[in-house]
Tab-separated table of C-alpha atoms in Angstrom:
chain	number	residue	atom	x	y	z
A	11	UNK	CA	-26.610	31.139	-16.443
A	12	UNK	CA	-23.606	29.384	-15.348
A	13	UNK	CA	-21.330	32.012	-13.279
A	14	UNK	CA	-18.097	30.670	-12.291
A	15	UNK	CA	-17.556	27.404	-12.524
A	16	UNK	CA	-14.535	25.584	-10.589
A	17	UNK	CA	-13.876	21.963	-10.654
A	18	UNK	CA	-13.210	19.752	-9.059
A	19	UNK	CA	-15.381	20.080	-5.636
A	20	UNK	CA	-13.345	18.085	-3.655
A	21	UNK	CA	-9.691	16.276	-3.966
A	22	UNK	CA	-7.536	14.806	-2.201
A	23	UNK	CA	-3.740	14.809	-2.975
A	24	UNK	CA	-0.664	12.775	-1.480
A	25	UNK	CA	2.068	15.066	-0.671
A	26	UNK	CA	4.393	15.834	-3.757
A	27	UNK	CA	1.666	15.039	-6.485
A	28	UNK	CA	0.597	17.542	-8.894
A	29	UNK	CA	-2.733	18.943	-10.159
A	30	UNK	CA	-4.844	21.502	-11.531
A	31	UNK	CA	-8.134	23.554	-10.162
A	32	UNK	CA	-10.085	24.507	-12.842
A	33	UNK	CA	-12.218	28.159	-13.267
A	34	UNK	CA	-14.398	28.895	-15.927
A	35	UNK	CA	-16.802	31.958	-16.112
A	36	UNK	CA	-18.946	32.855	-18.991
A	37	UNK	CA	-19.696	36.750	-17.909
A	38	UNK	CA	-16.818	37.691	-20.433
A	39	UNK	CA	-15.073	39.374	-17.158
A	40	UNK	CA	-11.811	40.381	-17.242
A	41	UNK	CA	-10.727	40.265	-13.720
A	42	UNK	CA	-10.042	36.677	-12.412
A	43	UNK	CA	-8.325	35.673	-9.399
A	44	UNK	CA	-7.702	32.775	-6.853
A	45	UNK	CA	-8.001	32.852	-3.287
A	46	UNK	CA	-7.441	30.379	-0.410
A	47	UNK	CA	-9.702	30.431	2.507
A	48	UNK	CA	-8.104	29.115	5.874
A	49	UNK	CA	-9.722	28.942	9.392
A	50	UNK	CA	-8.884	31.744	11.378
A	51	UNK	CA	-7.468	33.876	8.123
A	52	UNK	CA	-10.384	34.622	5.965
A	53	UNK	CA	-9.985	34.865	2.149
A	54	UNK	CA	-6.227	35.201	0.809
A	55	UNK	CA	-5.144	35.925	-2.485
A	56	UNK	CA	-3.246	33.882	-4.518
A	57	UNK	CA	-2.786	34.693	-8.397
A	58	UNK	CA	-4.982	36.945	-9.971
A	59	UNK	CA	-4.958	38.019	-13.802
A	60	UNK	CA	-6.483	41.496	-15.903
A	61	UNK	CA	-7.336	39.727	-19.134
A	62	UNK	CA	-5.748	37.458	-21.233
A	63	UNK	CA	-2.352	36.819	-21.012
A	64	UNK	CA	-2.064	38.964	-18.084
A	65	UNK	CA	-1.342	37.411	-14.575
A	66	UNK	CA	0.688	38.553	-11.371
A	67	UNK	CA	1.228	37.197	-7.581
A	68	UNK	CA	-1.237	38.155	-5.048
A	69	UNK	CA	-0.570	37.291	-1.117
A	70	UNK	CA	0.703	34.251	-1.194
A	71	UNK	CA	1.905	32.722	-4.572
A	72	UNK	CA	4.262	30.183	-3.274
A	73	UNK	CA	3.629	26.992	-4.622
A	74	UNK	CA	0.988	27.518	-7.628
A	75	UNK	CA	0.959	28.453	-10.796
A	76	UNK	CA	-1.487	29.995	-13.035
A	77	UNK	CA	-1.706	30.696	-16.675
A	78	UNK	CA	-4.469	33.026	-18.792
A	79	UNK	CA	-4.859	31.715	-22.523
A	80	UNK	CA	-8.643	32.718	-22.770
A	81	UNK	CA	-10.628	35.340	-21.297
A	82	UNK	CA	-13.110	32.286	-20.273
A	83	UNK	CA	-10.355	29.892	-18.316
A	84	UNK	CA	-8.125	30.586	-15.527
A	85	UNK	CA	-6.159	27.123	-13.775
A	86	UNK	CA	-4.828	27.334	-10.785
A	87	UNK	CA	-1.422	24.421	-10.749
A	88	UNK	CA	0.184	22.970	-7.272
A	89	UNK	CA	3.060	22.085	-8.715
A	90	UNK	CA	4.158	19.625	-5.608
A	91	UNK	CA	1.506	19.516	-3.582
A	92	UNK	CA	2.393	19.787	0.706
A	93	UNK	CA	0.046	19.169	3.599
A	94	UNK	CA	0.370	23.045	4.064
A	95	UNK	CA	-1.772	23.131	0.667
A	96	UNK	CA	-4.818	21.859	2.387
A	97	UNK	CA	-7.396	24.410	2.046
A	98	UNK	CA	-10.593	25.680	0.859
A	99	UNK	CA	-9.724	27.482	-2.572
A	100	UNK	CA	-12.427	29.958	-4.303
A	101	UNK	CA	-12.152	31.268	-7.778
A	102	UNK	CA	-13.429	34.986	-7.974
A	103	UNK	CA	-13.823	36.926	-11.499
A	104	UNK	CA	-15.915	40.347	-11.916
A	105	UNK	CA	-15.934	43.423	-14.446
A	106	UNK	CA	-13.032	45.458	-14.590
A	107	UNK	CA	-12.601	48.845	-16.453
A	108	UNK	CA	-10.745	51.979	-15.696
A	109	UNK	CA	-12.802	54.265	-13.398
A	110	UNK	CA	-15.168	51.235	-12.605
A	111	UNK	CA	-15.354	48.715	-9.285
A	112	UNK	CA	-17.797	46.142	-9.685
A	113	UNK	CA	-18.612	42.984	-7.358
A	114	UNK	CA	-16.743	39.497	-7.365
A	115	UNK	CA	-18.423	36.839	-8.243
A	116	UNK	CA	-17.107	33.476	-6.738
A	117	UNK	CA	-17.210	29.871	-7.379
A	118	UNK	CA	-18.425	27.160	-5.487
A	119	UNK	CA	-15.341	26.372	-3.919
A	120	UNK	CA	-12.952	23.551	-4.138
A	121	UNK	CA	-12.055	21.395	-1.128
A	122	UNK	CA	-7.946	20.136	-1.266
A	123	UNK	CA	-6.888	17.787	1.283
A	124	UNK	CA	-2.961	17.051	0.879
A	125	UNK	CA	-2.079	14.092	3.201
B	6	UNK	CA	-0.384	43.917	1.858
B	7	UNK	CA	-3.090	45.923	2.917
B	8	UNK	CA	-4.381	45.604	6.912
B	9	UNK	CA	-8.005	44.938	6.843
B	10	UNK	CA	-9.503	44.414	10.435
B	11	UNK	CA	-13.415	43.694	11.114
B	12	UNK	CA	-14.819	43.612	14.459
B	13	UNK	CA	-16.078	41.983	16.365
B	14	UNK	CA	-15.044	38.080	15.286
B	15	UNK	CA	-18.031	36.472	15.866
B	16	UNK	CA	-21.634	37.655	17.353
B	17	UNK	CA	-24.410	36.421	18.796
B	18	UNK	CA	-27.768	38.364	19.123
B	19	UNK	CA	-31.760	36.987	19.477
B	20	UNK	CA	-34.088	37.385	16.358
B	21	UNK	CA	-35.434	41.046	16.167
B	22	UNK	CA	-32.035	42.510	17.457
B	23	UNK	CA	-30.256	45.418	15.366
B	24	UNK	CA	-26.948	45.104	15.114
B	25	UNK	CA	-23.517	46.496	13.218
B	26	UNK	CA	-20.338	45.200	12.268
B	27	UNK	CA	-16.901	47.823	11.976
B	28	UNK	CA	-14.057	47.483	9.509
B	29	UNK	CA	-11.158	49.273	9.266
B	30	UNK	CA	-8.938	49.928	6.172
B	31	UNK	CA	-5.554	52.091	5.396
B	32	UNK	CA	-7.392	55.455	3.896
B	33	UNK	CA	-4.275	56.058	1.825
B	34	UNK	CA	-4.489	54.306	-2.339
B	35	UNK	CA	-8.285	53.826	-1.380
B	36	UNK	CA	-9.889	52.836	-4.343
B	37	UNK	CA	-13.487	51.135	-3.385
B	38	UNK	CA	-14.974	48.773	-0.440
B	39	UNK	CA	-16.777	45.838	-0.745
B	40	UNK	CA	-18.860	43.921	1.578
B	41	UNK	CA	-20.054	40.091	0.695
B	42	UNK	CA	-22.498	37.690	2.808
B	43	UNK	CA	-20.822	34.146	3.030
B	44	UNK	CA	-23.031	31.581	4.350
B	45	UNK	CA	-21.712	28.166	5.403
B	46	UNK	CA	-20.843	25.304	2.597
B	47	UNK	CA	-21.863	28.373	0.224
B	48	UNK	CA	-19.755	30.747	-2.118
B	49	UNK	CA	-19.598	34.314	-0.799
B	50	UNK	CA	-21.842	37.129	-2.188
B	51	UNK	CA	-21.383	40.620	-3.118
B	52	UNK	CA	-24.074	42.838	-0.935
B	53	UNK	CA	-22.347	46.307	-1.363
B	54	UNK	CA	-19.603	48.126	-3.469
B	55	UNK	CA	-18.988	51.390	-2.204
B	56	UNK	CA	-16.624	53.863	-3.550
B	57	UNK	CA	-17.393	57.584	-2.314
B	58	UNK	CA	-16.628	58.951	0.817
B	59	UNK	CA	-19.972	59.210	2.867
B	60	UNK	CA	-21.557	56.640	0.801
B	61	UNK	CA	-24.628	55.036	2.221
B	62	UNK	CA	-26.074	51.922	0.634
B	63	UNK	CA	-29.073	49.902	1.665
B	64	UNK	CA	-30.556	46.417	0.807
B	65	UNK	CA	-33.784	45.296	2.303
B	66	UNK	CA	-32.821	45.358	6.442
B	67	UNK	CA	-28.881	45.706	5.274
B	68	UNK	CA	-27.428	48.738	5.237
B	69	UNK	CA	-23.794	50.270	5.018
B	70	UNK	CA	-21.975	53.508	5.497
B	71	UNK	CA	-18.472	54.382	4.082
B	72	UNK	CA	-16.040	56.579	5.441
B	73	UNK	CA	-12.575	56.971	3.546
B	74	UNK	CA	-11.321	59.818	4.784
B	75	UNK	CA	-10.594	57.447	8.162
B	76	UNK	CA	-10.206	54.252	6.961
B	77	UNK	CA	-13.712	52.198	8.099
B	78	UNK	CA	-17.145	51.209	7.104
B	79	UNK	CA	-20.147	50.408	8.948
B	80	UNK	CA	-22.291	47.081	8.143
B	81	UNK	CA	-25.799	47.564	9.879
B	82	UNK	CA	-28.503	44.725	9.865
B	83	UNK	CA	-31.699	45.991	11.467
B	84	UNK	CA	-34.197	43.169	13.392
B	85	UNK	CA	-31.702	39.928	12.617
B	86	UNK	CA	-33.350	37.307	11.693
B	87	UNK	CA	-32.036	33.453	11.341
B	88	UNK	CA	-31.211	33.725	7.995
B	89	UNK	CA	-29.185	36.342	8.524
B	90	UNK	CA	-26.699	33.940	10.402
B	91	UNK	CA	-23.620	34.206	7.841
B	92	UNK	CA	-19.947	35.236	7.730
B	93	UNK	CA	-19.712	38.864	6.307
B	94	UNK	CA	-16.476	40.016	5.133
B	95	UNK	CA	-15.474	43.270	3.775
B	96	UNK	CA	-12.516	44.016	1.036
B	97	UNK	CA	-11.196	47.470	0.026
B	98	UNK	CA	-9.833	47.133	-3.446
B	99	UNK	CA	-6.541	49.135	-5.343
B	100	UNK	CA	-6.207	50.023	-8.523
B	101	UNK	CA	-8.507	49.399	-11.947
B	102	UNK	CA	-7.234	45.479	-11.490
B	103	UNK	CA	-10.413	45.084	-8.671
B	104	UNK	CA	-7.564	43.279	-6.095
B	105	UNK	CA	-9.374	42.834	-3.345
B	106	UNK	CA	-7.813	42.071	-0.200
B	107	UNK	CA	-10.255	40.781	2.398
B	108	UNK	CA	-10.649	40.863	6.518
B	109	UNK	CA	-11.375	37.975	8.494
B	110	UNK	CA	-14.911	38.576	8.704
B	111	UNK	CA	-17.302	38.838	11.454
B	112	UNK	CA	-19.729	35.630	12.052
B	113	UNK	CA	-23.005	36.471	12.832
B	114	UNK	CA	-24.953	34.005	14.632
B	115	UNK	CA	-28.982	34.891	15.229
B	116	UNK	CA	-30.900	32.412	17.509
B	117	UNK	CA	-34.378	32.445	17.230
């Protein structure tokens, strides 16, 4: 039972390159999202999408992009990647109906180091 | 943006102590509260998801109270022990779209 799966675990990036995080769950959830996780500033969100073909901004966009084509997948792009990037980044999906909150269930993390 | 503030930061207690974390939400829009266990070089996970005011949920020596009317929820973990050293972080969500929007967490530290 694979969960969410995010690759890779660890990167590093020189400033202005581009690349993409990957996030795949197999729960058939609807809800997926991205959050950075900072020292000092807990979990922030980033995208965050309601099913396929559905995404919108969360916190703090700036700088990605995302894209929903399956219910499965959900990248996360840095489109020119800055030192400011650096961060611990978490993929999150869980169930979501009307009328129903159900838990997040996150990936194992992805560590981005943008020098 | 929603404010989400948990107290204290961090916390330090001896193995067997009880102890309880506070965090504080806007009341207004509230649509549910969620509290997760994060554990160092781990992925955080779900412990509670609470959505009626005067909810009270309990897992094992975990336990958490939920009051919406004034914006806050209570995290209780009776006799700490070691493994119970872990980041916990609380999220109220809005809307049907489960958007949570986290605090900074409170680190729990238990020495044996």
């Amino acid at each position: 039972n694979a969960g969410v799966t995010q690759t890779p675990k660890f990167q590093v990036l020189k400033t202005g390159q581009s690349m993409t995080l990957q996030c795949a769950q197999d729960m058939n959830h609807e809800y997926m999202s991205w959050y950075r996780q900072d020292p000092g500033m807990g979990l922030r969100l980033i995208h965050y999408s309601v099913g396929a073909g559905i995404t919108d901004q969360g916190e703090v966009p700036n700088g990605y992009n995302v894209s929903r084509s399956t219910t499965e997948d959900f990248p996360l792009r840095l489109l020119s990647a800055a030192p400011s990037q650096t961060s611990v980044y978490f993929c999150a999906s869980s169930l979501s109906r009307q009328g129903m909150n159900t838990e997040a269930f996150f990936g194992q993390g992805t560590r981005l180091t943008v020098v | 943006i929603l404010n989400v503030e948990q107290s204290p930061q961090s916390l330090h207690v001896q193995e067997g102590d009880s102890t309880n974390f506070t965090c504080s939400f806007p009341s207004s829009n509230f649509y549910a509260l969620h509290w997760y266990r994060w554990e160092t070089a781990k992925s955080p996970e779900a412990l509670f998801v609470m959505t009626l005011n005067g909810d009270e949920k309990k897992k094992g020596r975990i336990s958490a109270t939920l009051n919406t009317k004034e914006g806050y929820s209570y995290l209780y973990i009776k006799g700490s022990q070691p493994e119970d050293s872990a980041t916990y972080l609380c999220a109220p969500s809005r809307g049907a779209g489960n958007m949570l929007t986290f605090g900074g967490g409170t680190r729990l530290m238990v020495k044996p």
